[in-house]
Amino acid sequence: MVKIDIFSGFLGAGKTTLIKKLIKEAFAGEKLVLIENEFGEIGVDGGFMQEAGIAVNELNSGCICCSLVGDFAKALKKVDEEYAPDRILIEPSGVGKLSDVAKAVERAGLADAKINSMTTVVDANKCRMYMKNFGEFFNDQIDSAACIVFSHADVAGEDKLAKAVEMVRARNKNATVVTTNLKELSGKEVLNAMEHTSTLADELAKLAAELHDEHGHEHHHDHDHEHEHEHEHDHEHEHEHEHHHHDGECCCGHDHEHEHEHEHHHHADEVFTSWGAETGKKFGEDELKDMLAKLTDAVTYGTVLRAKGIVEGKDGKWLHFDYVPGESDVREGAPLYTGRLCVIGSKLDEEELEELFLG
């Protein structure tokens, strides 16, 4: 099956920079084809792509959203038939609508291909201006994306980045958000975000499973979670300041009502609750340690049995933390595409947890 990855982004956002990084660090060994479409101009990056052994088919008669099914569908079929690639990368014009590009791909009717990812690159420094002045195109790129990568976040600063994420989240609550500077991430880590192979929901489910085992509760599933996650990630993408409520539900999102009809085991799902968030906020190491120490206050936060996460430090280093009652560990580690906080326990007060970590 040929994977089709679409890279959208307003003028100068950094689509080509992202594509080059992925080609170098994530797509090695794959047979690639890049379909570029510059708005009325000759594609300026064809030389680089050809040097990297990648075939380039430039459509220069106008943006894809204008050509739509005609020339674009023909070009896509030609690429598929002549090159037989493992992956097709589509970089439409910055003023193209992502939804139209996706529709054009679907209408091309390639039997052996599927849209693998739809990513929009957003300049964190210009998000507000573009959303206000070019909403018809910019907002469509935001609304249609399954992954949103913020570029120039270091230039914008933490406050401006947070506001940009908030604006984007108001329009798209399901996309994976990448707030970490791309220079700090490996191409494979970015690809994980694009393909949703490492999500907040997954991490919460892992922590819940650990607690199930540790506390001796029998928790039977007839499902293959790994297989299901491959199909359910599109519905489980989490976002900054969005929290998970799992009273009476398994953290993986499955409904066990029917299992209860046939089994009389005491499910840990009925006892444990969880809270999680993704954020671009930066934390001081001592500040984070103080936050973890406060989790012992069961009156305020509920009974916290486990906390885990990866967040960006104020000094640019990344902090990995683990917490169990009476013991916490904070250490330096590899970056993640955005900061992640996970808390599992009983009768958690989610508003207080949000205020503690994100307030």
Short mmCIF file of C-alpha atoms in Angstrom, two decimals:
data_model
loop_
_atom_site.label_atom_id
_atom_site.label_comp_id
_atom_site.label_asym_id
_atom_site.label_seq_id
_atom_site.Cartn_x
_atom_site.Cartn_y
_atom_site.Cartn_z
CA MET A 1 0.00 0.00 0.00
CA VAL A 2 1.39 3.40 -1.04
CA LYS A 3 1.32 5.98 1.73
CA ILE A 4 0.34 9.52 0.76
CA ASP A 5 1.46 12.32 3.09
CA ILE A 6 0.12 15.82 2.49
CA PHE A 7 2.03 18.82 3.85
CA SER A 8 0.05 22.03 4.05
CA GLY A 9 1.13 25.38 5.38
CA PHE A 10 0.73 29.05 4.68
CA LEU A 11 3.30 31.01 2.75
CA GLY A 12 6.75 30.69 4.34
CA ALA A 13 5.59 28.51 7.24
CA GLY A 14 8.34 25.94 6.72
CA LYS A 15 6.80 23.01 4.82
CA THR A 16 9.92 22.35 2.79
CA THR A 17 12.13 22.41 5.90
CA LEU A 18 9.91 19.79 7.51
CA ILE A 19 9.86 17.62 4.38
CA LYS A 20 13.66 17.73 4.05
CA LYS A 21 14.02 16.67 7.68
CA LEU A 22 11.67 13.74 7.24
CA ILE A 23 13.39 12.63 4.04
CA LYS A 24 16.75 12.64 5.76
CA GLU A 25 15.78 11.19 9.13
CA ALA A 26 12.51 9.26 8.81
CA PHE A 27 12.01 8.05 5.25
CA ALA A 28 15.45 6.56 4.67
CA GLY A 29 15.31 3.43 2.53
CA GLU A 30 11.88 4.22 1.14
CA LYS A 31 11.19 4.94 -2.51
CA LEU A 32 9.73 8.45 -2.49
CA VAL A 33 8.03 10.74 -4.94
CA LEU A 34 7.38 14.39 -4.19
CA ILE A 35 4.60 16.23 -5.98
CA GLU A 36 5.13 19.94 -5.59
CA ASN A 37 2.85 22.72 -6.67
CA GLU A 38 4.08 26.26 -6.51
CA PHE A 39 1.45 28.90 -7.16
CA GLY A 40 2.32 30.02 -10.67
CA GLU A 41 6.05 29.54 -10.14
CA ILE A 42 8.69 26.97 -10.93
CA GLY A 43 9.28 24.77 -7.88
CA VAL A 44 12.50 26.02 -6.31
CA ASP A 45 13.33 22.86 -4.36
CA GLY A 46 13.34 20.37 -7.20
CA GLY A 47 17.13 20.32 -7.36
CA PHE A 48 17.50 19.22 -3.75
CA MET A 49 14.91 16.51 -4.11
CA GLN A 50 16.42 15.12 -7.29
CA GLU A 51 19.87 15.05 -5.70
CA ALA A 52 18.37 12.99 -2.88
CA GLY A 53 17.12 10.46 -5.43
CA ILE A 54 13.52 11.64 -5.33
CA ALA A 55 11.44 12.15 -8.45
CA VAL A 56 9.74 15.51 -8.66
CA ASN A 57 6.63 16.20 -10.66
CA GLU A 58 5.87 19.91 -10.55
CA LEU A 59 2.43 21.22 -11.40
CA ASN A 60 2.91 24.82 -12.47
CA SER A 61 -0.41 25.68 -14.06
CA GLY A 62 -1.98 26.89 -10.82
CA CYS A 63 -2.65 25.62 -7.34
CA ILE A 64 -4.03 22.14 -6.78
CA CYS A 65 -7.26 23.51 -5.42
CA CYS A 66 -7.86 25.14 -8.82
CA SER A 67 -6.80 22.16 -10.93
CA LEU A 68 -8.40 19.66 -8.59
CA VAL A 69 -9.40 16.40 -10.21
CA GLY A 70 -8.10 17.11 -13.72
CA ASP A 71 -4.35 17.57 -13.96
CA PHE A 72 -3.69 16.57 -10.38
CA ALA A 73 -5.47 13.26 -10.59
CA LYS A 74 -3.66 12.51 -13.84
CA ALA A 75 -0.29 13.40 -12.31
CA LEU A 76 -0.97 11.30 -9.23
CA LYS A 77 -1.90 8.24 -11.29
CA LYS A 78 1.17 8.73 -13.48
CA VAL A 79 3.43 8.90 -10.44
CA ASP A 80 1.88 5.76 -8.98
CA GLU A 81 2.14 3.77 -12.20
CA GLU A 82 5.59 4.89 -13.40
CA TYR A 83 7.50 5.07 -10.13
CA ALA A 84 5.67 2.52 -7.94
CA PRO A 85 6.75 4.45 -4.80
CA ASP A 86 6.46 3.42 -1.18
CA ARG A 87 5.38 6.92 -0.27
CA ILE A 88 4.09 9.98 -2.14
CA LEU A 89 4.70 13.38 -0.56
CA ILE A 90 2.41 16.18 -1.68
CA GLU A 91 3.43 19.78 -1.03
CA PRO A 92 0.64 22.03 -2.32
CA SER A 93 0.84 25.77 -2.69
CA GLY A 94 0.70 27.77 0.52
CA VAL A 95 -2.61 29.26 -0.57
CA GLY A 96 -4.17 25.88 -1.31
CA LYS A 97 -6.99 24.48 0.80
CA LEU A 98 -5.97 21.27 2.51
CA SER A 99 -9.50 19.89 2.33
CA ASP A 100 -9.52 20.32 -1.47
CA VAL A 101 -6.16 18.60 -1.81
CA ALA A 102 -7.42 15.64 0.24
CA LYS A 103 -10.59 15.41 -1.86
CA ALA A 104 -8.52 15.49 -5.04
CA VAL A 105 -6.38 12.61 -3.76
CA GLU A 106 -9.46 10.58 -2.92
CA ARG A 107 -11.07 11.29 -6.30
CA ALA A 108 -7.95 10.10 -8.08
CA GLY A 109 -9.11 6.65 -7.03
CA LEU A 110 -5.76 4.92 -6.51
CA ALA A 111 -6.57 1.37 -5.49
CA ASP A 112 -3.17 0.71 -3.92
CA ALA A 113 -2.77 4.02 -2.06
CA LYS A 114 -4.20 5.75 1.00
CA ILE A 115 -3.80 9.10 2.72
CA ASN A 116 -1.40 8.37 5.56
CA SER A 117 -1.14 11.81 7.13
CA MET A 118 -2.34 15.39 6.70
CA THR A 119 0.00 17.87 8.34
CA THR A 120 -0.19 21.66 8.51
CA VAL A 121 2.83 23.79 9.41
CA VAL A 122 1.88 26.98 11.26
CA ASP A 123 4.18 29.92 11.88
CA ALA A 124 3.59 30.53 15.59
CA ASN A 125 4.68 34.14 15.16
CA LYS A 126 2.10 34.91 12.47
CA CYS A 127 -0.81 32.68 13.41
CA ARG A 128 -3.10 35.43 14.66
CA MET A 129 -2.46 37.67 11.66
CA TYR A 130 -3.00 34.92 9.11
CA MET A 131 -6.14 33.69 10.82
CA LYS A 132 -7.58 37.20 10.81
CA ASN A 133 -6.61 38.24 7.28
CA PHE A 134 -6.57 34.99 5.29
CA GLY A 135 -9.11 32.93 7.16
CA GLU A 136 -10.64 31.21 4.12
CA PHE A 137 -7.37 29.45 3.29
CA PHE A 138 -5.53 29.44 6.61
CA ASN A 139 -8.45 28.17 8.66
CA ASP A 140 -9.14 25.37 6.21
CA GLN A 141 -5.56 24.18 6.64
CA ILE A 142 -6.05 24.20 10.41
CA ASP A 143 -9.46 22.55 10.35
CA SER A 144 -8.43 19.74 8.01
CA ALA A 145 -5.11 18.76 9.59
CA ALA A 146 -4.54 15.63 11.65
CA CYS A 147 -1.20 17.04 12.86
CA ILE A 148 -0.23 20.68 13.34
CA VAL A 149 3.46 21.56 13.53
CA PHE A 150 4.33 24.99 14.93
CA SER A 151 7.38 26.54 13.32
CA HIS A 152 9.40 29.52 14.60
CA ALA A 153 8.14 28.76 18.11
CA ASP A 154 11.49 29.80 19.57
CA VAL A 155 11.19 33.20 17.92
CA ALA A 156 7.58 33.67 18.97
CA GLY A 157 8.28 32.94 22.64
CA GLU A 158 6.34 30.84 25.15
CA ASP A 159 3.40 33.21 25.64
CA LYS A 160 2.81 33.84 21.95
CA LEU A 161 3.13 30.12 21.21
CA ALA A 162 0.57 29.33 23.91
CA LYS A 163 -1.88 31.83 22.40
CA ALA A 164 -1.30 30.41 18.92
CA VAL A 165 -1.99 26.89 20.20
CA GLU A 166 -5.15 28.14 21.92
CA MET A 167 -6.38 29.74 18.68
CA VAL A 168 -5.68 26.60 16.71
CA ARG A 169 -7.31 24.41 19.36
CA ALA A 170 -10.47 26.49 19.17
CA ARG A 171 -10.81 25.31 15.56
CA ASN A 172 -9.31 21.81 15.71
CA LYS A 173 -9.49 19.83 18.94
CA ASN A 174 -8.37 16.49 17.55
CA ALA A 175 -5.08 17.11 15.76
CA THR A 176 -1.75 16.20 17.33
CA VAL A 177 0.12 19.42 18.10
CA VAL A 178 3.90 19.73 17.78
CA THR A 179 5.21 22.68 19.79
CA THR A 180 8.82 21.58 20.22
CA ASN A 181 11.45 23.17 17.99
CA LEU A 182 11.99 20.81 15.05
CA LYS A 183 15.76 21.06 15.50
CA GLU A 184 15.39 19.28 18.84
CA LEU A 185 13.32 16.41 17.46
CA SER A 186 14.33 13.48 15.31
CA GLY A 187 12.48 12.99 12.06
CA LYS A 188 11.05 9.74 13.44
CA GLU A 189 9.64 11.56 16.45
CA VAL A 190 7.90 14.03 14.13
CA LEU A 191 6.59 11.13 12.05
CA ASN A 192 5.19 9.55 15.24
CA ALA A 193 3.21 12.74 15.80
CA MET A 194 2.00 12.82 12.20
CA GLU A 195 0.93 9.18 12.27
CA HIS A 196 -0.33 9.29 15.87
CA THR A 197 1.74 6.32 16.96
CA SER A 198 2.59 7.93 20.29
CA THR A 199 -0.33 9.65 21.96
CA LEU A 200 -1.39 10.87 25.35
CA ALA A 201 -4.22 8.32 25.37
CA ASP A 202 -1.70 5.53 24.83
CA GLU A 203 0.42 6.69 27.75
CA LEU A 204 -2.56 6.95 30.06
CA ALA A 205 -3.64 3.45 29.06
CA LYS A 206 -0.17 2.10 29.84
CA LEU A 207 -0.18 3.68 33.29
CA ALA A 208 -3.66 2.33 33.97
CA ALA A 209 -2.56 -1.15 32.94
CA GLU A 210 0.39 -0.97 35.32
CA LEU A 211 -1.89 -0.03 38.19
CA HIS A 212 -4.27 -2.84 37.32
CA ASP A 213 -1.43 -5.32 37.64
CA GLU A 214 0.08 -3.78 40.76
CA HIS A 215 -3.22 -3.67 42.63
CA GLY A 216 -4.19 -7.21 41.75
CA HIS A 217 -7.42 -6.38 39.95
CA GLU A 218 -8.53 -8.71 37.22
CA HIS A 219 -9.05 -6.73 34.05
CA HIS A 220 -9.92 -8.95 31.11
CA HIS A 221 -9.98 -7.76 27.53
CA ASP A 222 -10.86 -9.81 24.49
CA HIS A 223 -9.47 -7.08 22.25
CA ASP A 224 -6.09 -6.59 20.65
CA HIS A 225 -5.38 -3.08 21.85
CA GLU A 226 -2.39 -2.56 19.63
CA HIS A 227 -4.41 -3.43 16.58
CA GLU A 228 -7.31 -1.29 17.65
CA HIS A 229 -5.13 1.73 18.30
CA GLU A 230 -4.00 1.61 14.70
CA HIS A 231 -7.57 2.33 13.67
CA GLU A 232 -8.70 4.49 16.53
CA HIS A 233 -5.99 7.11 16.74
CA ASP A 234 -7.89 9.44 14.45
CA HIS A 235 -10.51 9.66 17.19
CA GLU A 236 -8.17 9.71 20.18
CA HIS A 237 -5.82 12.56 19.41
CA GLU A 238 -5.43 14.63 22.52
CA HIS A 239 -4.53 18.25 22.86
CA GLU A 240 -3.23 20.94 25.09
CA HIS A 241 -5.46 21.52 28.10
CA GLU A 242 -7.85 18.76 27.06
CA HIS A 243 -8.30 16.33 29.87
CA HIS A 244 -9.33 12.71 30.07
CA HIS A 245 -12.23 11.58 32.20
CA HIS A 246 -12.25 7.86 32.79
CA ASP A 247 -14.75 7.25 35.58
CA GLY A 248 -16.35 3.94 34.72
CA GLU A 249 -14.41 3.57 31.49
CA CYS A 250 -11.20 1.87 30.56
CA CYS A 251 -8.48 4.35 29.75
CA CYS A 252 -8.19 2.88 26.28
CA GLY A 253 -11.71 4.13 25.58
CA HIS A 254 -13.50 0.80 25.30
CA ASP A 255 -16.94 0.25 26.75
CA HIS A 256 -16.98 -2.77 29.03
CA GLU A 257 -20.67 -2.75 29.82
CA HIS A 258 -21.22 -6.00 27.97
CA GLU A 259 -18.26 -7.61 29.67
CA HIS A 260 -19.79 -6.77 33.02
CA GLU A 261 -22.91 -8.66 32.06
CA HIS A 262 -20.89 -11.87 31.74
CA GLU A 263 -18.12 -11.33 34.27
CA HIS A 264 -18.26 -10.47 37.93
CA HIS A 265 -14.66 -9.41 38.38
CA HIS A 266 -13.95 -6.16 40.13
CA HIS A 267 -12.61 -3.91 37.38
CA ALA A 268 -9.93 -1.42 38.23
CA ASP A 269 -11.60 0.90 35.71
CA GLU A 270 -14.33 1.45 38.30
CA VAL A 271 -11.80 2.64 40.84
CA PHE A 272 -9.13 4.54 38.92
CA THR A 273 -9.56 7.85 37.15
CA SER A 274 -7.02 9.68 35.04
CA TRP A 275 -6.09 13.17 33.94
CA GLY A 276 -3.70 14.12 31.20
CA ALA A 277 -2.67 17.13 29.15
CA GLU A 278 -0.26 18.14 26.44
CA THR A 279 1.39 21.54 26.70
CA GLY A 280 4.18 23.72 25.37
CA LYS A 281 4.74 25.22 28.82
CA LYS A 282 8.30 25.22 30.16
CA PHE A 283 9.05 24.05 33.70
CA GLY A 284 11.91 24.71 36.07
CA GLU A 285 13.35 21.52 37.60
CA ASP A 286 12.81 22.66 41.20
CA GLU A 287 9.37 23.96 40.26
CA LEU A 288 8.43 20.56 38.88
CA LYS A 289 9.73 18.76 41.97
CA ASP A 290 7.59 21.04 44.17
CA MET A 291 4.53 20.25 42.05
CA LEU A 292 5.09 16.52 42.42
CA ALA A 293 5.57 16.88 46.18
CA LYS A 294 2.14 18.52 46.43
CA LEU A 295 0.45 15.46 44.93
CA THR A 296 0.53 13.86 48.38
CA ASP A 297 -2.33 16.22 49.33
CA ALA A 298 -5.23 13.84 48.75
CA VAL A 299 -7.79 16.36 50.00
CA THR A 300 -6.89 18.81 47.23
CA TYR A 301 -5.96 16.55 44.32
CA GLY A 302 -7.50 13.19 45.13
CA THR A 303 -5.49 10.03 45.71
CA VAL A 304 -2.66 10.16 43.18
CA LEU A 305 -1.17 6.70 42.66
CA ARG A 306 1.07 7.44 39.71
CA ALA A 307 2.20 10.46 37.68
CA LYS A 308 4.47 10.45 34.69
CA GLY A 309 5.47 12.87 31.99
CA ILE A 310 7.95 14.62 29.75
CA VAL A 311 8.11 18.42 29.71
CA GLU A 312 10.44 21.07 28.39
CA GLY A 313 12.66 22.74 30.98
CA LYS A 314 13.19 26.47 31.20
CA ASP A 315 16.87 25.96 30.40
CA GLY A 316 16.05 24.24 27.12
CA LYS A 317 16.66 20.73 28.46
CA TRP A 318 13.83 18.22 28.68
CA LEU A 319 12.68 16.78 31.99
CA HIS A 320 11.29 13.28 32.43
CA PHE A 321 9.46 12.60 35.69
CA ASP A 322 7.87 9.71 37.55
CA TYR A 323 5.87 9.83 40.74
CA VAL A 324 4.56 7.20 43.14
CA PRO A 325 3.31 8.05 46.64
CA GLY A 326 6.25 9.08 48.76
CA GLU A 327 8.77 9.07 45.94
CA SER A 328 9.41 11.10 42.80
CA ASP A 329 12.15 11.21 40.21
CA VAL A 330 13.03 14.05 37.82
CA ARG A 331 15.80 13.58 35.28
CA GLU A 332 16.97 14.93 31.95
CA GLY A 333 15.93 13.05 28.82
CA ALA A 334 15.06 13.18 25.16
CA PRO A 335 12.50 15.71 23.89
CA LEU A 336 8.94 14.89 22.90
CA TYR A 337 6.95 16.63 20.16
CA THR A 338 5.13 18.53 22.91
CA GLY A 339 5.07 18.36 26.70
CA ARG A 340 2.99 15.57 28.22
CA LEU A 341 1.54 15.13 31.72
CA CYS A 342 -0.23 11.98 32.94
CA VAL A 343 -1.82 11.37 36.33
CA ILE A 344 -3.64 8.20 37.48
CA GLY A 345 -5.41 7.77 40.80
CA SER A 346 -8.72 7.67 42.59
CA LYS A 347 -11.28 10.49 42.74
CA LEU A 348 -8.88 12.94 41.12
CA ASP A 349 -9.78 16.63 41.14
CA GLU A 350 -8.97 17.52 37.55
CA GLU A 351 -9.44 21.26 37.97
CA GLU A 352 -6.92 21.34 40.81
CA LEU A 353 -4.45 19.25 38.78
CA GLU A 354 -4.80 21.61 35.86
CA GLU A 355 -4.20 24.59 38.11
CA LEU A 356 -1.15 22.92 39.69
CA PHE A 357 0.63 21.99 36.46
CA LEU A 358 -0.74 24.45 33.90
CA GLY A 359 -2.05 27.41 35.86
#
